[in-house]
mmCIF file of C-alpha atoms and ligand atoms in Angstrom:
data_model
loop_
_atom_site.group_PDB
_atom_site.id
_atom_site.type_symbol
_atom_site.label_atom_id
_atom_site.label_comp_id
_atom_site.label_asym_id
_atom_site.label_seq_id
_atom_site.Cartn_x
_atom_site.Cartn_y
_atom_site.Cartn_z
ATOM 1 C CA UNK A 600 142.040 36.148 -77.292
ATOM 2 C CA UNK A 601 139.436 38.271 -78.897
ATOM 3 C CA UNK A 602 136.394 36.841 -79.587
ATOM 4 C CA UNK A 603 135.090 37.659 -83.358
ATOM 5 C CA UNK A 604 132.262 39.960 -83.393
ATOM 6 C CA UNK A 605 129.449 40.114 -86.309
ATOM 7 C CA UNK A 606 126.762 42.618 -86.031
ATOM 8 C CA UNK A 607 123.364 43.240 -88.413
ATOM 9 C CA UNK A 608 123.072 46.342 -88.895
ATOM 10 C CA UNK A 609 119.344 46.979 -90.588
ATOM 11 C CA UNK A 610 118.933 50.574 -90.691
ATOM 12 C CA UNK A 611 115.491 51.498 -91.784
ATOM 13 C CA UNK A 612 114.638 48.376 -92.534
ATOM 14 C CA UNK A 613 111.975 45.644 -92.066
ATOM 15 C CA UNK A 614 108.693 46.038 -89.844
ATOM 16 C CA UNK A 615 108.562 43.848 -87.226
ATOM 17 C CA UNK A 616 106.412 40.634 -88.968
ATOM 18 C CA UNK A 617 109.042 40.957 -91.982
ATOM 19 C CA UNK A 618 111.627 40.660 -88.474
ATOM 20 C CA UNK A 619 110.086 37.847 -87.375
ATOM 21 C CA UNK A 620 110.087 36.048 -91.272
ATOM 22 C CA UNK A 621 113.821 36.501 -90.940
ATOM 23 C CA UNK A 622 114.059 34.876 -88.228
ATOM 24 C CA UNK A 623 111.917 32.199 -88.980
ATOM 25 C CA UNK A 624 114.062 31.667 -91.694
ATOM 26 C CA UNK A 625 117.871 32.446 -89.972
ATOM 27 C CA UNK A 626 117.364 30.389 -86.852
ATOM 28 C CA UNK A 627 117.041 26.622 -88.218
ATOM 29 C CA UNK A 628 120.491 27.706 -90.392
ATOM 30 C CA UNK A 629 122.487 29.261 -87.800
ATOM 31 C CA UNK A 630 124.671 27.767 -85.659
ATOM 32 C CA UNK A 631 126.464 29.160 -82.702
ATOM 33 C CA UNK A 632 130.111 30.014 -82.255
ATOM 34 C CA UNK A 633 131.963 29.907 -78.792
ATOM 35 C CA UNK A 634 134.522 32.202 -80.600
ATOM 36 C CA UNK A 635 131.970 34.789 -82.410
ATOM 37 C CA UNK A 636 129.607 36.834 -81.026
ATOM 38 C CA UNK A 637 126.209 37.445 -83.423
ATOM 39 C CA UNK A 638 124.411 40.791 -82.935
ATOM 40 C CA UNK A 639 121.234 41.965 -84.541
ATOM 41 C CA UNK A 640 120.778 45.794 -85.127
ATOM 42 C CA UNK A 641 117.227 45.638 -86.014
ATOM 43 C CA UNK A 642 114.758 49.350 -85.714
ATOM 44 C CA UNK A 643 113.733 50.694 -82.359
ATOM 45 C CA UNK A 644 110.295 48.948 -83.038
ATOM 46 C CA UNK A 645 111.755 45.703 -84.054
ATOM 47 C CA UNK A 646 113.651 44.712 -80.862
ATOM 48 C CA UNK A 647 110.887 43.825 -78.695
ATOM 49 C CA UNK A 648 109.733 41.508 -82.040
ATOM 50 C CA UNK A 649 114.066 40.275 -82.440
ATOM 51 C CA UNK A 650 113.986 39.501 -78.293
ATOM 52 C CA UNK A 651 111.183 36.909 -78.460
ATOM 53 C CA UNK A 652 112.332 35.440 -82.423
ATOM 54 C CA UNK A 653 115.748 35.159 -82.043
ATOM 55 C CA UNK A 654 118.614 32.520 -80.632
ATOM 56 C CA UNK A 655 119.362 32.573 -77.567
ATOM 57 C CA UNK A 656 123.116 32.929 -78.379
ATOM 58 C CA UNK A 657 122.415 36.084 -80.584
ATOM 59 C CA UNK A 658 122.745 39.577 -78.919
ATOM 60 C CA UNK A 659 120.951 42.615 -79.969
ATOM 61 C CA UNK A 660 121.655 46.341 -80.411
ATOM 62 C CA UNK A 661 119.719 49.072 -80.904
ATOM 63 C CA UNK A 662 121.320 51.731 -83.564
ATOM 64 C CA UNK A 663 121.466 54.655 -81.685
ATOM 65 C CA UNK A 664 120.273 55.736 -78.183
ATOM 66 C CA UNK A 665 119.510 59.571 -76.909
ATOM 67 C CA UNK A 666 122.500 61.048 -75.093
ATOM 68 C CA UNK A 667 119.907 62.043 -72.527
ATOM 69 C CA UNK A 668 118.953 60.232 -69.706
ATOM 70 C CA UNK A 669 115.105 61.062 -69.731
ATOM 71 C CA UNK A 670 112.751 63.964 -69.594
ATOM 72 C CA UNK A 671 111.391 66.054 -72.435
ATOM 73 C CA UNK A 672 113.012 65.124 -75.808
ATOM 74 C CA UNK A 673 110.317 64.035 -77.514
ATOM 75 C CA UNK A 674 110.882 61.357 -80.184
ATOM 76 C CA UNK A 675 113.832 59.920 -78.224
ATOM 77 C CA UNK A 676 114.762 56.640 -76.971
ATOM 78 C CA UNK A 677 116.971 56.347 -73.242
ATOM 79 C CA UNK A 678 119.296 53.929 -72.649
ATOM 80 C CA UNK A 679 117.055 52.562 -69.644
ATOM 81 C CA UNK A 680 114.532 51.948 -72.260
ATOM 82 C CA UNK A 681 116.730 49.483 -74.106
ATOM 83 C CA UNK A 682 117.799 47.904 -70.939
ATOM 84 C CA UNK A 683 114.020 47.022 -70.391
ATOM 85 C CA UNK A 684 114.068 44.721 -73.931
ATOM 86 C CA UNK A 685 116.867 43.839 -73.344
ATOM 87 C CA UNK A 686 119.338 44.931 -75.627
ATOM 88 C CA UNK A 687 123.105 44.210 -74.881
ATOM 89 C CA UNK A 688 124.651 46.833 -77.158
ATOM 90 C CA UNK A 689 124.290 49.946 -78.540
ATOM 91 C CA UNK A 690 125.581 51.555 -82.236
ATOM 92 C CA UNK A 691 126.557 55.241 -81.927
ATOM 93 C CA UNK A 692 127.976 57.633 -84.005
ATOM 94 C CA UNK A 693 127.158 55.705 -87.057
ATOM 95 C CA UNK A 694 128.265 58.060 -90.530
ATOM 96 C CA UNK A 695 124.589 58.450 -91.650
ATOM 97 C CA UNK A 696 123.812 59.529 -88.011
ATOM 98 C CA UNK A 697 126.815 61.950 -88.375
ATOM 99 C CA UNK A 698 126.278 63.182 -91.919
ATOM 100 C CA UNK A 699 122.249 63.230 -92.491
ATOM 101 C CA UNK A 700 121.172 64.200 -88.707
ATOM 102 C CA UNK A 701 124.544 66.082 -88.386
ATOM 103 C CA UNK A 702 125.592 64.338 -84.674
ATOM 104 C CA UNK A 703 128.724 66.131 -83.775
ATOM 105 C CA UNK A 704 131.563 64.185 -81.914
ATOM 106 C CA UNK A 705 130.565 65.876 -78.710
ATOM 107 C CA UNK A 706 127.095 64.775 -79.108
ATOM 108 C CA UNK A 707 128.429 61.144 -79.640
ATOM 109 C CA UNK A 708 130.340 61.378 -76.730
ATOM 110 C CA UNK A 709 127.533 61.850 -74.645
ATOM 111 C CA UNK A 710 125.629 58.991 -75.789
ATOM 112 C CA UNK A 711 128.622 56.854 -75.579
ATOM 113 C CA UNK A 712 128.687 57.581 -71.225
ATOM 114 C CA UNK A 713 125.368 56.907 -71.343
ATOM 115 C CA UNK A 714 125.597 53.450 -72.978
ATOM 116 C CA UNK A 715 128.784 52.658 -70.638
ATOM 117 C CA UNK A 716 127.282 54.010 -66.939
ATOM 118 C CA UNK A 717 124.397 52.011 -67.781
ATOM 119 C CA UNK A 718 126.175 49.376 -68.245
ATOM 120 C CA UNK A 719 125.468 48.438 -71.894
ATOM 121 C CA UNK A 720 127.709 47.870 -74.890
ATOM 122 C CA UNK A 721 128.824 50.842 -77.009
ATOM 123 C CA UNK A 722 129.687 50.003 -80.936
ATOM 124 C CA UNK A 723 131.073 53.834 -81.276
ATOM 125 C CA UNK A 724 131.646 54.091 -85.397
ATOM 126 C CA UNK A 725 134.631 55.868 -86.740
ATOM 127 C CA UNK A 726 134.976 56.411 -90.412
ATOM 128 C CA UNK A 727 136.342 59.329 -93.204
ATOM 129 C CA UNK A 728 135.150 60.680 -95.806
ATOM 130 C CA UNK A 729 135.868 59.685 -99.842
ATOM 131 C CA UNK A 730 137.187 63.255 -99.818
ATOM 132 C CA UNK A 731 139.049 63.221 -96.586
ATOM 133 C CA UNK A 732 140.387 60.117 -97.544
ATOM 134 C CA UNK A 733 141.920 61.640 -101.166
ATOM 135 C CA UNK A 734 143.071 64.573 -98.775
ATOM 136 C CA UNK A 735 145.309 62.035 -96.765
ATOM 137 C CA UNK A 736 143.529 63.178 -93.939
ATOM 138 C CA UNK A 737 142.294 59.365 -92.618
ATOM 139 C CA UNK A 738 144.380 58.615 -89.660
ATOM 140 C CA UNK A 739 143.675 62.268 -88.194
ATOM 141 C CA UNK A 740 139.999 62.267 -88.734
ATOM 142 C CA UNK A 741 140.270 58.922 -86.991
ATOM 143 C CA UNK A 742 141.571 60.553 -84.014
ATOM 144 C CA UNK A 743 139.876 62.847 -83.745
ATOM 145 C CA UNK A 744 136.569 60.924 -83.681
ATOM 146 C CA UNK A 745 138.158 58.454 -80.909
ATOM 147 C CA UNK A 746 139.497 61.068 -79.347
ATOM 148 C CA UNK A 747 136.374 63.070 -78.511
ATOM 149 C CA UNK A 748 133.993 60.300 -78.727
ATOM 150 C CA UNK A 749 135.890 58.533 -75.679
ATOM 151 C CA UNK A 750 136.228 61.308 -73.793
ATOM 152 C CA UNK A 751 135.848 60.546 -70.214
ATOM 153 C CA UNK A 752 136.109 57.399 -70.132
ATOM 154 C CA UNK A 753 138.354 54.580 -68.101
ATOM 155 C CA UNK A 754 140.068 51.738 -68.695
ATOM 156 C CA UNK A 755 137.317 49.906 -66.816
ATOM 157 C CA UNK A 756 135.070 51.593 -69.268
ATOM 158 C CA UNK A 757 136.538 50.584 -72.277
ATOM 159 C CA UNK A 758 135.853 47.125 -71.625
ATOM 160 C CA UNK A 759 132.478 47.729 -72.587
ATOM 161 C CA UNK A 760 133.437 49.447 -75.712
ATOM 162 C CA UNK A 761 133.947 48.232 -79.634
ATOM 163 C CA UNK A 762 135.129 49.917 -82.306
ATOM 164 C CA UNK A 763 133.777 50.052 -85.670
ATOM 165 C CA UNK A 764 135.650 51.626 -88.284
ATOM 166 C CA UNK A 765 133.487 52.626 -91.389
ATOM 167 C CA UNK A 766 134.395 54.274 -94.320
ATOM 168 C CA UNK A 767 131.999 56.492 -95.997
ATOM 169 C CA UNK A 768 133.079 55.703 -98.899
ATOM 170 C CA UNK A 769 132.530 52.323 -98.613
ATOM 171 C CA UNK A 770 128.993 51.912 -96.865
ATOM 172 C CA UNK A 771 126.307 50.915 -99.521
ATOM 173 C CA UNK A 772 128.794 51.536 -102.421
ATOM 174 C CA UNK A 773 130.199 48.060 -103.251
ATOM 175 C CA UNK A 774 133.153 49.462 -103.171
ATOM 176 C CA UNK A 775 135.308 47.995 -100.041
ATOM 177 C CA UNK A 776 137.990 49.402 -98.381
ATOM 178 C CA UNK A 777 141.059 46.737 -99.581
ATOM 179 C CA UNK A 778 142.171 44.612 -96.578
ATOM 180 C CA UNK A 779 145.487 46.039 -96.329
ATOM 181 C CA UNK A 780 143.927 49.758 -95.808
ATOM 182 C CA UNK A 781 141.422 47.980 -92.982
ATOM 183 C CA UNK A 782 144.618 46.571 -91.601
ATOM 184 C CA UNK A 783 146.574 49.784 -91.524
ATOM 185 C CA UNK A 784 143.350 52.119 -90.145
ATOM 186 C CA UNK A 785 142.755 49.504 -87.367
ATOM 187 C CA UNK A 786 146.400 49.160 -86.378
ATOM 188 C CA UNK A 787 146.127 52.868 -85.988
ATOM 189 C CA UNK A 788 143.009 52.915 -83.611
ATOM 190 C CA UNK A 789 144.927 49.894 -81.499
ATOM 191 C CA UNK A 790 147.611 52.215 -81.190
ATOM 192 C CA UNK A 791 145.769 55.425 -80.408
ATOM 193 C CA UNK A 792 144.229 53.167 -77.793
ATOM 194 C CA UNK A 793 147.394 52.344 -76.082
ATOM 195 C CA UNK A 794 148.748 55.652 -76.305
ATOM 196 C CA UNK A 795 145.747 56.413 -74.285
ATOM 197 C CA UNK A 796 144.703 53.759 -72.128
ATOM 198 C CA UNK A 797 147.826 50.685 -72.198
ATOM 199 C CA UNK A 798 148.833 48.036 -73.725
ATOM 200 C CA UNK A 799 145.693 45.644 -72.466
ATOM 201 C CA UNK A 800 143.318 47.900 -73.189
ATOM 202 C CA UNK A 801 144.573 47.907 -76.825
ATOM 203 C CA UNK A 802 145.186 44.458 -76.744
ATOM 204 C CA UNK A 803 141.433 43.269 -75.049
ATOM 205 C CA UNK A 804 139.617 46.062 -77.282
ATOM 206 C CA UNK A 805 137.562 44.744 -80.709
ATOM 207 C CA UNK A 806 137.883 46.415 -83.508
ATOM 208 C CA UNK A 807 135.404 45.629 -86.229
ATOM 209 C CA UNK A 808 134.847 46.453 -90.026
ATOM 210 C CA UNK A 809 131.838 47.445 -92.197
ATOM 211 C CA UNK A 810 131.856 49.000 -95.579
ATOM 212 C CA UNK A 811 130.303 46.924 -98.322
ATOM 213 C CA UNK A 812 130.922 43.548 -96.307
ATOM 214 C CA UNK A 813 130.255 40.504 -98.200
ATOM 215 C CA UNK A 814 130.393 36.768 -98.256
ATOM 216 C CA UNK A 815 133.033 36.845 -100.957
ATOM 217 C CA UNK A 816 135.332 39.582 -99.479
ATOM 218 C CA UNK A 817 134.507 38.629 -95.291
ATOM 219 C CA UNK A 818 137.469 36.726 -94.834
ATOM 220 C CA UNK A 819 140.256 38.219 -96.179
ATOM 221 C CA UNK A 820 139.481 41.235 -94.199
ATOM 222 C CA UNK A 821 138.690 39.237 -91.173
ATOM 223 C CA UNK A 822 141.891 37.049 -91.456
ATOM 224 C CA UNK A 823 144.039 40.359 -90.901
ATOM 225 C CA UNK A 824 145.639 40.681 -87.454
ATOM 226 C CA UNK A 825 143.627 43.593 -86.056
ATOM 227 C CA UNK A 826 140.470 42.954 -87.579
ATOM 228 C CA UNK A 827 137.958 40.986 -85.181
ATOM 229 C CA UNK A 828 134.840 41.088 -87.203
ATOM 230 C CA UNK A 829 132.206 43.096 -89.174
ATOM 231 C CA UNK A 830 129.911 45.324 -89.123
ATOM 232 C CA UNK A 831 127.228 44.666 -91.763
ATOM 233 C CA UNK A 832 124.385 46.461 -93.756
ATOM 234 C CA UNK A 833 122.861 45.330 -97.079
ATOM 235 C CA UNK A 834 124.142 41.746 -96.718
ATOM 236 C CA UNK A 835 122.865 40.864 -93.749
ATOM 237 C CA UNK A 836 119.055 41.517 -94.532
ATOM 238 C CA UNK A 837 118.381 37.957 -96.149
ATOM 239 C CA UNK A 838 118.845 34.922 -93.817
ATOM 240 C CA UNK A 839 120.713 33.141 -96.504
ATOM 241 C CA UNK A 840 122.554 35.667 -97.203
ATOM 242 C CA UNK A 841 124.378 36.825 -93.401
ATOM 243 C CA UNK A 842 124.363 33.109 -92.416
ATOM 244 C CA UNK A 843 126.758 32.772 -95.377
ATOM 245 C CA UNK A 844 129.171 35.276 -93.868
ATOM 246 C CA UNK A 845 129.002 33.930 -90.548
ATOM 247 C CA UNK A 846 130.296 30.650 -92.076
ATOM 248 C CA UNK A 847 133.059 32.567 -93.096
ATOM 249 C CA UNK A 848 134.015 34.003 -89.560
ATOM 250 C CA UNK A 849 133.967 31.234 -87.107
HETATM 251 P P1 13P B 1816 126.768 48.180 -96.129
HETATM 252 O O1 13P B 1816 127.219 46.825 -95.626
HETATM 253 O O2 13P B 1816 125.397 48.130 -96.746
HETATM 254 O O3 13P B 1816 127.798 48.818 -96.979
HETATM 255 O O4 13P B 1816 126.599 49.096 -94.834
HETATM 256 C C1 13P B 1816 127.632 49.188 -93.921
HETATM 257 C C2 13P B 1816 127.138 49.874 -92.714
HETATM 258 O O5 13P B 1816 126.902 51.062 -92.718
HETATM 259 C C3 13P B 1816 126.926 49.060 -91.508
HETATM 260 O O6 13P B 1816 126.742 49.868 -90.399
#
């Protein structure tokens, strides 16, 4: 059994007293799941701030990691940094990291060995375009993304790894994919993954959703087959707000 995943993400959002105020205000609401895991996504800056606020049950990522493992990239963050919060996962290849700082699959790739030989958890993001989609060109842009992006890697390795599959055309829009399209793009990647790695692997691996995730649209997506949680921006920036969706998925 898969255990639901639900993950914050905050993008550049909140300093770290306005992280702290959400917590303040989250952690007397929230109660733990044994069969969902809770991860915060806050800024670089905010983790330290999320580490010593949070529950203990909640995880944290960071939202994107260098695909360097030190030295003289200034403005970078290393993997071994995180460790040292500590963070438990890692987002990479998120769209706006893709589209507005251009990161090219190979690029991702390289951050995603770095997250997995040290030892971290890698949320790699998959996701096409409104135009690719209207070009029927989903399921290969798909591919191609997993394809590259897990380049290198083992089945041992993939044990660390989640998908997230992302839509541009559905992040910040309000306009979510339907469930039956989230069914059919994650039945793809479960596929692809046993093509590539076997049936367990496919079987063990999460694959999670985000695009315009809501209280009032969580669990119908959630409740489909292949679908083991979200991936969240706007809605999970208010307390209130996320704990309401993690009632949903329990
Ligand atoms: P929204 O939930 O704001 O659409 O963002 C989704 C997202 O990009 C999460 O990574």
């Amino acid at each position: 059994m898969r255990t639901k995943m639900v993950v914050a993400n905050w993008k550049m959002n909140k300093t770290p007293k306005e992280c702290k105020a959400f917590f303040r205000a989250f952690s007397p609401l929230y109660k733990g799941s044994r069969n969902r895991e809770v991860v915060i996504a806050p800024s670089y800056i905010c983790l330290p701030q999320a580490e010593l606020s949070k529950p203990a049950s909640v995880k944290l990522s960071a939202q994107n990691v260098s695909g360097e493992a030190s030295g003289a990239y200034t403005g970078e963050i290393s993997v071994e940094m995180l460790k040292a919060i500590p963070c438990d996962y890692v987002i990479i290849g998120h769209s706006e990291r893709r589209l507005l700082f251009h990161e090219s699959d190979e690029e991702i790739q390289k951050k995603v060995v770095q997250v997995i030989r040290g030892g971290l958890g890698g949320i790699l993001c998959v996701g096409e375009t409104r135009n690719e989609r209207k070009g029927h060109q989903t399921l290969e842009v798909i591919t191609r993304q997993l394809k590259v992006g897990l380049q290198g890697l083992t089945s041992q390795d993939l044990q660390q790894v989640t998908i997230a599959y992302e839509p541009v055309w559905a992040i910040g829009t309000g306009e979510v994919a339907t469930a039956i399209q989230v069914e059919e793009v994650h039945r793809w990647i479960r596929e692809f993954i046993w093509n590539k790695f076997g049936i367990e692997e496919a079987s063990n691996l999460r694959i999670i959703y985000g695009g315009s995730v809501k209280a009032e649209n969580i669990y119908e997506i959630a409740s489909k087959p292949n679908v083991d949680g979200a991936l969240i921006g706007g809605a999970s920036l208010e307390a209130k707000t996320f704990i309401e969706i993690l009632e949903r998925i329990k």
